[in-house]
Amino acid sequence: GAVVSQHPSWVICKSGTSVKIECRSLDFQATTMFWYRQFPKQSLMLMATSNEGSKATYEQGVEKDKFLINHASLTLSTLTVTSAHPEDSSFYICSARDKLAGGRMETQYFGPGTRLLVL
Amino acid sequence: AQSVTQPDIHITVSEGASLELRCNYSYGATPYLFWYVQSPGQGLQLLLKYFSGDTLVQGIKGFEAEFKRSQSSFNLRKPSVHWSDAAEYFCAVGARGSTLGRLYFGRGTQLTVWP
């Protein structure tokens, strides 16, 4: 089956630093990648949708200057948390949609997540 | 706007017992419907999905779900639960005709299985 990886799986950083999280589709090309944020014991909240080669579309309430998303290729999207603060600590999950499937929803695959802790 | 309600935050069952996790959605038409499972610290794994056709869908790990249009529900069932089924379960909906493929998730139901 299709595999999506995330790196790193967990990261601890000091307040004020920036952290980059990578999301890769390992055996397929992804037209679209999604970034979610999950707080403990809560659901996934969509942060943004990114399409290869274009700017990401952010959900209402998500600061685009704080959460920078780059989708430079069909297999890689990155989320950079700039000037991270403790309230940014969370579990970040990406998903990717298979290009060859014509963007059908059923071909959305999820990564294992990245746990961020800002001290 | 689409929304998903999972009324049970936490369910506890004994191993071997049957299971039903509830999911209700709000949407103007019949959406795409999904159930995902998440183990601690892990991403999401798709259990099953409904797009059209037979309203009873079979998934992996012995799970099934039934779409009931009149009740706007998509409840997940398993006849005999195994200890390894303990996890967080999420119901999700997606809009038909959407070119973006975004999903809306319920808050999740935590399943605990007693030996």
Coordinates of C-alpha atoms in Angstrom, one line a residue:
Chain A
G1 CA 0.0 0.0 0.0
A2 CA 0.9 3.7 -0.3
V3 CA 3.2 5.0 2.4
V4 CA 3.5 8.5 3.8
S5 CA 6.4 9.2 6.1
Q6 CA 7.1 12.1 8.4
H7 CA 10.3 13.3 9.8
P8 CA 11.1 13.8 12.6
S9 CA 8.7 11.6 14.6
W10 CA 9.2 13.8 17.6
V11 CA 11.1 17.0 18.3
I12 CA 11.8 19.1 21.4
C13 CA 12.9 22.7 20.9
K14 CA 13.3 25.9 22.8
S15 CA 10.8 28.7 22.7
G16 CA 11.6 31.1 19.8
T17 CA 13.2 28.6 17.5
S18 CA 11.8 27.3 14.3
V19 CA 11.1 23.7 13.5
K20 CA 10.7 22.1 10.1
I21 CA 8.6 18.9 9.7
E22 CA 8.8 16.9 6.5
C23 CA 6.0 14.8 4.9
R24 CA 7.0 12.5 2.1
S25 CA 4.9 10.2 -0.1
L26 CA 7.3 7.2 -0.6
D27 CA 5.8 5.3 -3.5
F28 CA 3.4 7.6 -5.2
Q29 CA 3.1 11.2 -6.3
A30 CA 0.9 13.5 -4.3
T31 CA -1.0 16.2 -6.0
T32 CA -2.3 17.5 -2.7
M33 CA -1.0 17.2 0.9
F34 CA -2.9 18.2 4.0
W35 CA -1.6 19.2 7.4
Y36 CA -3.5 18.5 10.5
R37 CA -3.0 19.4 14.1
Q38 CA -4.2 17.2 17.0
F39 CA -4.4 18.2 20.6
P40 CA -4.4 15.5 23.3
K41 CA -7.7 13.6 23.5
Q42 CA -9.1 15.7 20.7
S43 CA -9.8 15.3 17.0
L44 CA -7.7 16.3 14.0
M45 CA -8.1 19.9 12.9
L46 CA -7.2 20.7 9.3
M47 CA -4.6 23.5 9.2
A48 CA -3.9 23.9 5.5
T49 CA -4.1 22.2 2.1
S50 CA -1.1 22.4 -0.2
N51 CA -0.9 21.7 -3.9
E52 CA 2.4 21.0 -5.6
G53 CA 3.9 24.2 -7.0
S54 CA 1.3 26.6 -5.6
K55 CA 0.7 28.4 -2.3
A56 CA -1.0 26.6 0.5
T57 CA -4.6 27.3 1.4
Y58 CA -4.9 27.9 5.1
E59 CA -8.0 27.3 7.3
Q60 CA -9.6 30.1 9.1
G61 CA -7.7 31.0 12.3
V62 CA -4.4 29.4 11.2
E63 CA -1.6 31.9 11.0
K64 CA 0.1 31.5 7.6
D65 CA 3.2 33.4 8.7
K66 CA 3.6 31.2 11.7
F67 CA 3.0 27.9 10.0
L68 CA 4.9 28.0 6.7
I69 CA 4.0 25.3 4.2
N70 CA 6.0 24.4 1.2
H71 CA 5.0 21.8 -1.4
A72 CA 8.0 21.9 -3.7
S73 CA 7.7 18.5 -5.3
L74 CA 5.1 15.8 -5.9
T75 CA 6.6 13.8 -3.0
L76 CA 7.5 16.3 -0.4
S77 CA 5.7 18.9 1.7
T78 CA 7.2 20.7 4.6
L79 CA 5.6 22.5 7.6
T80 CA 7.8 25.0 9.4
V81 CA 6.7 26.3 12.8
T82 CA 8.3 29.7 13.1
S83 CA 9.3 31.2 16.4
A84 CA 7.7 28.3 18.2
H85 CA 6.1 28.8 21.6
P86 CA 4.8 26.3 24.2
E87 CA 1.2 26.7 22.9
D88 CA 2.4 25.3 19.5
S89 CA 3.2 22.0 21.2
S90 CA 1.0 19.4 19.6
F91 CA 0.8 16.4 17.3
Y92 CA 1.1 17.3 13.7
I93 CA -0.1 14.8 11.0
C94 CA 0.1 15.1 7.3
S95 CA -1.8 13.2 4.6
A96 CA -1.2 12.9 0.9
R97 CA -3.5 12.3 -2.1
D98 CA -2.4 10.1 -5.0
K99 CA -1.9 12.0 -8.3
L100 CA -2.5 8.9 -10.4
A101 CA -5.9 8.3 -8.9
G102 CA -7.0 11.6 -10.3
G103 CA -7.4 13.2 -6.9
R104 CA -10.0 10.8 -5.7
M105 CA -10.7 11.2 -2.0
E106 CA -10.2 7.5 -1.2
T107 CA -6.6 7.7 -2.0
Q108 CA -5.7 9.9 0.9
Y109 CA -3.0 8.4 3.0
F110 CA -1.9 9.5 6.4
G111 CA 1.6 9.9 7.9
P112 CA 2.5 8.6 11.4
G113 CA 2.6 12.1 12.9
T114 CA 5.2 14.4 14.5
R115 CA 5.1 15.2 18.1
L116 CA 6.4 18.7 18.9
L117 CA 7.2 19.9 22.4
V118 CA 8.2 23.5 22.8
L119 CA 9.9 24.3 26.1
Chain B
A1 CA -21.4 23.2 6.8
Q2 CA -20.3 19.7 7.4
S3 CA -19.9 18.3 10.9
V4 CA -19.4 15.0 12.5
T5 CA -20.6 13.9 16.0
Q6 CA -19.3 11.0 17.9
P7 CA -21.4 11.1 21.1
D8 CA -19.3 8.6 23.0
I9 CA -16.0 9.9 24.2
H10 CA -14.9 6.7 25.9
I11 CA -16.3 3.1 25.6
T12 CA -15.1 0.1 27.6
V13 CA -16.0 -3.4 26.5
S14 CA -14.8 -6.9 27.5
E15 CA -12.8 -8.9 25.1
G16 CA -15.1 -11.0 22.9
A17 CA -18.0 -8.7 23.4
S18 CA -19.7 -6.9 20.5
L19 CA -19.0 -3.3 19.8
E20 CA -20.8 -0.4 18.2
L21 CA -19.4 3.1 17.9
R22 CA -21.8 5.8 16.9
C23 CA -21.3 8.5 14.3
N24 CA -23.7 11.1 13.1
Y25 CA -23.0 13.7 10.5
S26 CA -24.5 16.9 9.2
Y27 CA -24.3 17.5 5.5
G28 CA -26.6 18.8 2.8
A29 CA -26.3 15.6 0.7
T30 CA -24.8 12.2 1.1
P31 CA -21.2 12.6 1.9
Y32 CA -18.3 10.3 1.6
L33 CA -18.0 8.5 5.0
F34 CA -14.9 7.0 6.6
W35 CA -13.8 5.3 9.8
Y36 CA -10.2 5.6 10.9
V37 CA -8.3 4.0 13.8
Q38 CA -5.4 5.6 15.6
S39 CA -3.1 3.8 18.0
P40 CA -1.2 5.8 20.6
G41 CA 1.3 8.1 19.1
Q42 CA 0.5 6.9 15.6
G43 CA -1.1 8.2 12.5
L44 CA -4.5 7.2 11.1
Q45 CA -5.3 3.9 9.5
L46 CA -8.4 3.6 7.2
L47 CA -10.8 0.9 8.5
L48 CA -13.5 1.3 5.9
K49 CA -15.3 3.8 3.7
Y50 CA -18.7 4.4 2.1
F51 CA -19.1 6.1 -1.2
S52 CA -22.3 4.6 -2.7
G53 CA -24.1 1.3 -3.3
D54 CA -24.5 -1.2 -0.5
T55 CA -25.1 0.6 2.7
L56 CA -23.3 -2.1 4.8
V57 CA -19.6 -1.9 4.1
Q58 CA -16.9 -4.3 5.3
G59 CA -13.5 -3.1 6.4
I60 CA -10.3 -4.5 7.7
K61 CA -9.8 -6.2 11.0
G62 CA -13.4 -7.5 11.0
F63 CA -15.1 -4.2 11.2
E64 CA -18.2 -3.2 9.4
A65 CA -20.3 0.0 9.2
E66 CA -23.8 0.7 8.1
F67 CA -24.9 3.9 6.4
K68 CA -28.4 5.0 7.4
R69 CA -29.5 8.0 5.4
S70 CA -32.7 8.6 7.4
Q71 CA -30.7 8.8 10.6
S72 CA -27.6 10.5 9.1
S73 CA -25.5 7.9 10.8
F74 CA -22.6 5.7 10.0
N75 CA -22.0 3.5 13.0
L76 CA -19.1 1.2 13.3
R77 CA -19.5 -2.4 14.5
K78 CA -17.5 -5.5 15.3
P79 CA -19.1 -8.7 16.5
S80 CA -16.2 -9.8 18.8
V81 CA -13.6 -7.3 20.1
H82 CA -10.0 -8.3 20.5
W83 CA -7.6 -6.7 23.0
S84 CA -5.6 -5.3 20.1
D85 CA -8.6 -3.2 19.1
A86 CA -8.0 -0.8 21.9
A87 CA -7.4 2.5 20.2
E88 CA -9.0 5.8 19.3
Y89 CA -11.6 5.7 16.5
F90 CA -12.5 8.6 14.3
C91 CA -15.4 9.0 12.0
A92 CA -14.9 11.4 9.1
V93 CA -16.9 12.9 6.2
G94 CA -15.8 14.4 2.9
A95 CA -17.9 16.4 0.5
R96 CA -19.0 14.8 -2.7
G97 CA -17.7 16.6 -5.7
S98 CA -14.9 18.2 -3.8
T99 CA -11.7 18.6 -5.7
L100 CA -9.7 19.2 -2.6
G101 CA -10.5 16.0 -0.7
R102 CA -10.6 17.6 2.7
L103 CA -12.0 15.6 5.5
Y104 CA -14.0 16.6 8.6
F105 CA -13.3 14.5 11.6
G106 CA -15.4 13.7 14.7
R107 CA -13.8 14.2 18.1
G108 CA -13.0 10.5 18.4
T109 CA -14.1 7.6 20.6
Q110 CA -11.5 6.0 22.9
L111 CA -12.0 2.2 23.1
T112 CA -10.7 0.3 26.1
V113 CA -10.9 -3.5 26.1
W114 CA -10.9 -5.5 29.3
P115 CA -9.3 -8.9 29.2

